Amino acid sequence: MMESRHAQRKNEHLSLAAKYYDQVHQHHYFDQVRLIHDSLPEMTTDDVDLHVELADNLEIENPFYIEAMTGGSDQALKINRQLAQLAHKHHLAMATGSLSIINKDPQAFSSFEVIREENPDGIIFANLSASASLDQAQAAISLLKANALELHINAAQELIMPEGDRDFNWLDNIQFLVNELDIPVIVKEVGFGMSKTTIAKLQTHDVHLINVSGRGGTNFAAIENRRNHNINFASLLNWGQTTPESLLEAHSIRRGKTEIIASGGITSPLDVIKAGVLGARAVGVAGYFLNILQREGYDALDQTLEEWQVIVKRSLALLGCTSFTELSRVEYVLGTDLLSYARQRHLR
Ligand code: FNR
């Protein structure tokens, strides 16, 4: 069957994320964070518990999870089925791609439904635009029996898209949804990072779960610029804060009840650990896992997820931490660029 233009856009995201993968991963910003080794951890690996509590009634079994990617096309359905099977097998939480497409293209339904079918008891985050209505949010949550809702804030991406939104009045709607919905709401970027100003604004609008999703991995400026043949937005290709910069921004302000989630450019279990040291409560991975699935296949991603779990657990023991949240007391030093950023922003 002929796919809609919305489905075609989702397919372009998948193919362009693959196409630009090597280019955008030339910089590995977590190299700017070095952890201090303690030769006397004084614990056993059996003492490590990987569970993380993100909010009341929201506990995940592993600190890293499969971050929001796709849905809305036949290709997306196939990818979502495979990701959901692996999430089920490895007890990982998984976020869906944006369900906003369902309002424009009801055929898109099955490509999301499959995520719950393949993982009946798993933790699933539904994903929608921050401008979603309450009805749309409730429909998405009920379709997936979602355990949390992610609302993405993606002004930089929308501006580059020829068909993108131009109205970025989101905060009041976000606050409304947080207060009306009976599951936790996570507000997330899509790879441009967050400043302390953004995080403070979210906090004053009742948001307690914030995914800073920084620069350093999938680059939606590059992806949408490739799709936009009218205007060249090449000057925005390096827009935004990296994920380590965003985590330092978040760390510098009073947390209160807020929990920070990291994503953006996470390509190793050590990145997961470093994000935890910089204060992340959990870590989402999108492009890296997708790239393995698309280039090397299901079995390769299966093995990667197995290895990441083992390495994250053993690294926690190496650092003398019995849980992911204890990482925040591990000592670290920053590389020159990141230290300069932190000083100029008065973050340290
Ligand atoms: C994404 N991302 C994303 N985010 C979101 O909130 N809703 C979405 O629908 C999508 N769609 C999407 C498609 C594809 C193909 C990719 C690779 C990514 C963004 C994603 O969740 C994450 O925030 C960024 O990709 C940064 O993380 P990585 O990819 O560097 O690990």
mmCIF file of C-alpha atoms and ligand atoms in Angstrom, residues 9-18 21 24-25 65-71 79 95-100 112 127-129 150-154 157 188-192 211-220 223 243 262-267 284-291 294, ligand 1:
data_model
loop_
_atom_site.group_PDB
_atom_site.id
_atom_site.type_symbol
_atom_site.label_atom_id
_atom_site.label_comp_id
_atom_site.label_asym_id
_atom_site.label_seq_id
_atom_site.Cartn_x
_atom_site.Cartn_y
_atom_site.Cartn_z
ATOM 1 C CA ARG A 9 8.959 11.587 6.633
ATOM 2 C CA LYS A 10 9.418 8.935 9.328
ATOM 3 C CA ASN A 11 11.254 6.713 6.842
ATOM 4 C CA GLU A 12 13.495 9.623 5.879
ATOM 5 C CA HIS A 13 14.376 10.147 9.552
ATOM 6 C CA LEU A 14 15.425 6.505 9.794
ATOM 7 C CA SER A 15 17.521 6.543 6.636
ATOM 8 C CA LEU A 16 19.112 9.950 7.337
ATOM 9 C CA ALA A 17 19.928 9.012 10.954
ATOM 10 C CA ALA A 18 21.846 6.060 9.486
ATOM 11 C CA TYR A 21 25.669 8.410 11.911
ATOM 12 C CA VAL A 24 27.875 13.183 13.816
ATOM 13 C CA HIS A 25 29.694 10.697 16.013
ATOM 14 C CA TYR A 65 16.763 2.350 28.099
ATOM 15 C CA ILE A 66 15.753 2.544 24.440
ATOM 16 C CA GLU A 67 14.935 6.187 23.719
ATOM 17 C CA ALA A 68 12.161 7.576 21.481
ATOM 18 C CA MET A 69 12.611 6.883 17.796
ATOM 19 C CA THR A 70 9.989 5.758 15.434
ATOM 20 C CA GLY A 71 6.485 4.751 14.431
ATOM 21 C CA ILE A 79 11.945 -1.660 13.829
ATOM 22 C CA ALA A 95 10.078 5.016 24.595
ATOM 23 C CA THR A 96 7.998 5.103 21.417
ATOM 24 C CA GLY A 97 8.494 7.525 18.553
ATOM 25 C CA SER A 98 6.115 10.462 18.482
ATOM 26 C CA LEU A 99 2.487 9.337 18.394
ATOM 27 C CA SER A 100 1.440 12.740 17.011
ATOM 28 C CA PHE A 112 2.936 1.663 17.834
ATOM 29 C CA ASN A 127 5.926 10.108 23.200
ATOM 30 C CA LEU A 128 4.045 13.173 21.951
ATOM 31 C CA SER A 129 4.629 16.778 21.011
ATOM 32 C CA GLU A 150 7.339 11.866 27.161
ATOM 33 C CA LEU A 151 6.576 15.312 25.759
ATOM 34 C CA HIS A 152 9.245 16.404 23.310
ATOM 35 C CA ILE A 153 10.334 20.014 22.958
ATOM 36 C CA ASN A 154 12.054 20.420 19.597
ATOM 37 C CA GLN A 157 14.048 20.823 14.646
ATOM 38 C CA LYS A 188 12.563 15.892 26.721
ATOM 39 C CA GLU A 189 14.687 17.629 24.125
ATOM 40 C CA VAL A 190 15.583 15.812 20.925
ATOM 41 C CA GLY A 191 19.354 16.343 20.790
ATOM 42 C CA PHE A 192 19.889 20.088 21.322
ATOM 43 C CA ASN A 211 15.467 14.589 29.814
ATOM 44 C CA VAL A 212 18.119 17.073 28.702
ATOM 45 C CA SER A 213 18.811 15.149 25.448
ATOM 46 C CA GLY A 214 21.923 16.981 24.340
ATOM 47 C CA ARG A 215 24.051 17.426 21.253
ATOM 48 C CA GLY A 216 26.660 14.813 20.428
ATOM 49 C CA GLY A 217 24.630 12.060 18.830
ATOM 50 C CA THR A 218 21.687 12.120 16.438
ATOM 51 C CA ASN A 219 21.566 15.598 14.906
ATOM 52 C CA PHE A 220 18.095 16.689 13.829
ATOM 53 C CA ILE A 223 18.610 15.453 9.279
ATOM 54 C CA THR A 243 24.903 16.247 26.872
ATOM 55 C CA ALA A 262 20.359 12.030 30.049
ATOM 56 C CA SER A 263 20.343 11.195 26.363
ATOM 57 C CA GLY A 264 22.178 12.364 23.263
ATOM 58 C CA GLY A 265 25.400 10.790 22.050
ATOM 59 C CA ILE A 266 25.479 7.865 24.470
ATOM 60 C CA THR A 267 27.541 5.205 22.706
ATOM 61 C CA GLY A 284 18.237 7.015 27.088
ATOM 62 C CA VAL A 285 19.959 5.684 23.966
ATOM 63 C CA ALA A 286 18.502 6.166 20.485
ATOM 64 C CA GLY A 287 20.844 6.520 17.494
ATOM 65 C CA TYR A 288 23.556 4.123 18.687
ATOM 66 C CA PHE A 289 21.152 1.225 19.192
ATOM 67 C CA LEU A 290 19.290 2.010 15.962
ATOM 68 C CA ASN A 291 22.532 2.056 14.032
ATOM 69 C CA GLN A 294 20.045 -1.232 10.960
HETATM 70 C C1 FNR B 1 14.521 10.395 17.339
HETATM 71 N N1 FNR B 1 14.227 11.178 18.451
HETATM 72 C C2 FNR B 1 12.911 11.438 18.782
HETATM 73 N N2 FNR B 1 12.598 12.033 19.967
HETATM 74 C C3 FNR B 1 11.321 12.253 20.324
HETATM 75 O O1 FNR B 1 11.086 12.766 21.416
HETATM 76 N N3 FNR B 1 10.297 11.893 19.484
HETATM 77 C C4 FNR B 1 10.536 11.292 18.273
HETATM 78 O O2 FNR B 1 9.592 10.961 17.551
HETATM 79 C C5 FNR B 1 11.887 11.066 17.894
HETATM 80 N N4 FNR B 1 12.180 10.507 16.678
HETATM 81 C C6 FNR B 1 13.484 10.097 16.423
HETATM 82 C C7 FNR B 1 13.758 9.350 15.269
HETATM 83 C C8 FNR B 1 15.030 8.852 15.061
HETATM 84 C C9 FNR B 1 15.303 8.032 13.830
HETATM 85 C C10 FNR B 1 16.065 9.110 16.008
HETATM 86 C C11 FNR B 1 17.440 8.533 15.823
HETATM 87 C C12 FNR B 1 15.807 9.876 17.114
HETATM 88 C C13 FNR B 1 15.295 11.768 19.289
HETATM 89 C C14 FNR B 1 15.831 10.806 20.337
HETATM 90 O O3 FNR B 1 14.839 10.365 21.210
HETATM 91 C C15 FNR B 1 16.972 11.465 21.142
HETATM 92 O O4 FNR B 1 16.467 12.530 21.889
HETATM 93 C C16 FNR B 1 18.081 11.971 20.221
HETATM 94 O O5 FNR B 1 18.205 11.138 19.107
HETATM 95 C C17 FNR B 1 19.437 12.023 20.914
HETATM 96 O O6 FNR B 1 19.831 10.730 21.333
HETATM 97 P P1 FNR B 1 20.874 9.811 20.516
HETATM 98 O O7 FNR B 1 20.221 9.436 19.222
HETATM 99 O O8 FNR B 1 22.097 10.634 20.272
HETATM 100 O O9 FNR B 1 21.096 8.613 21.378
#
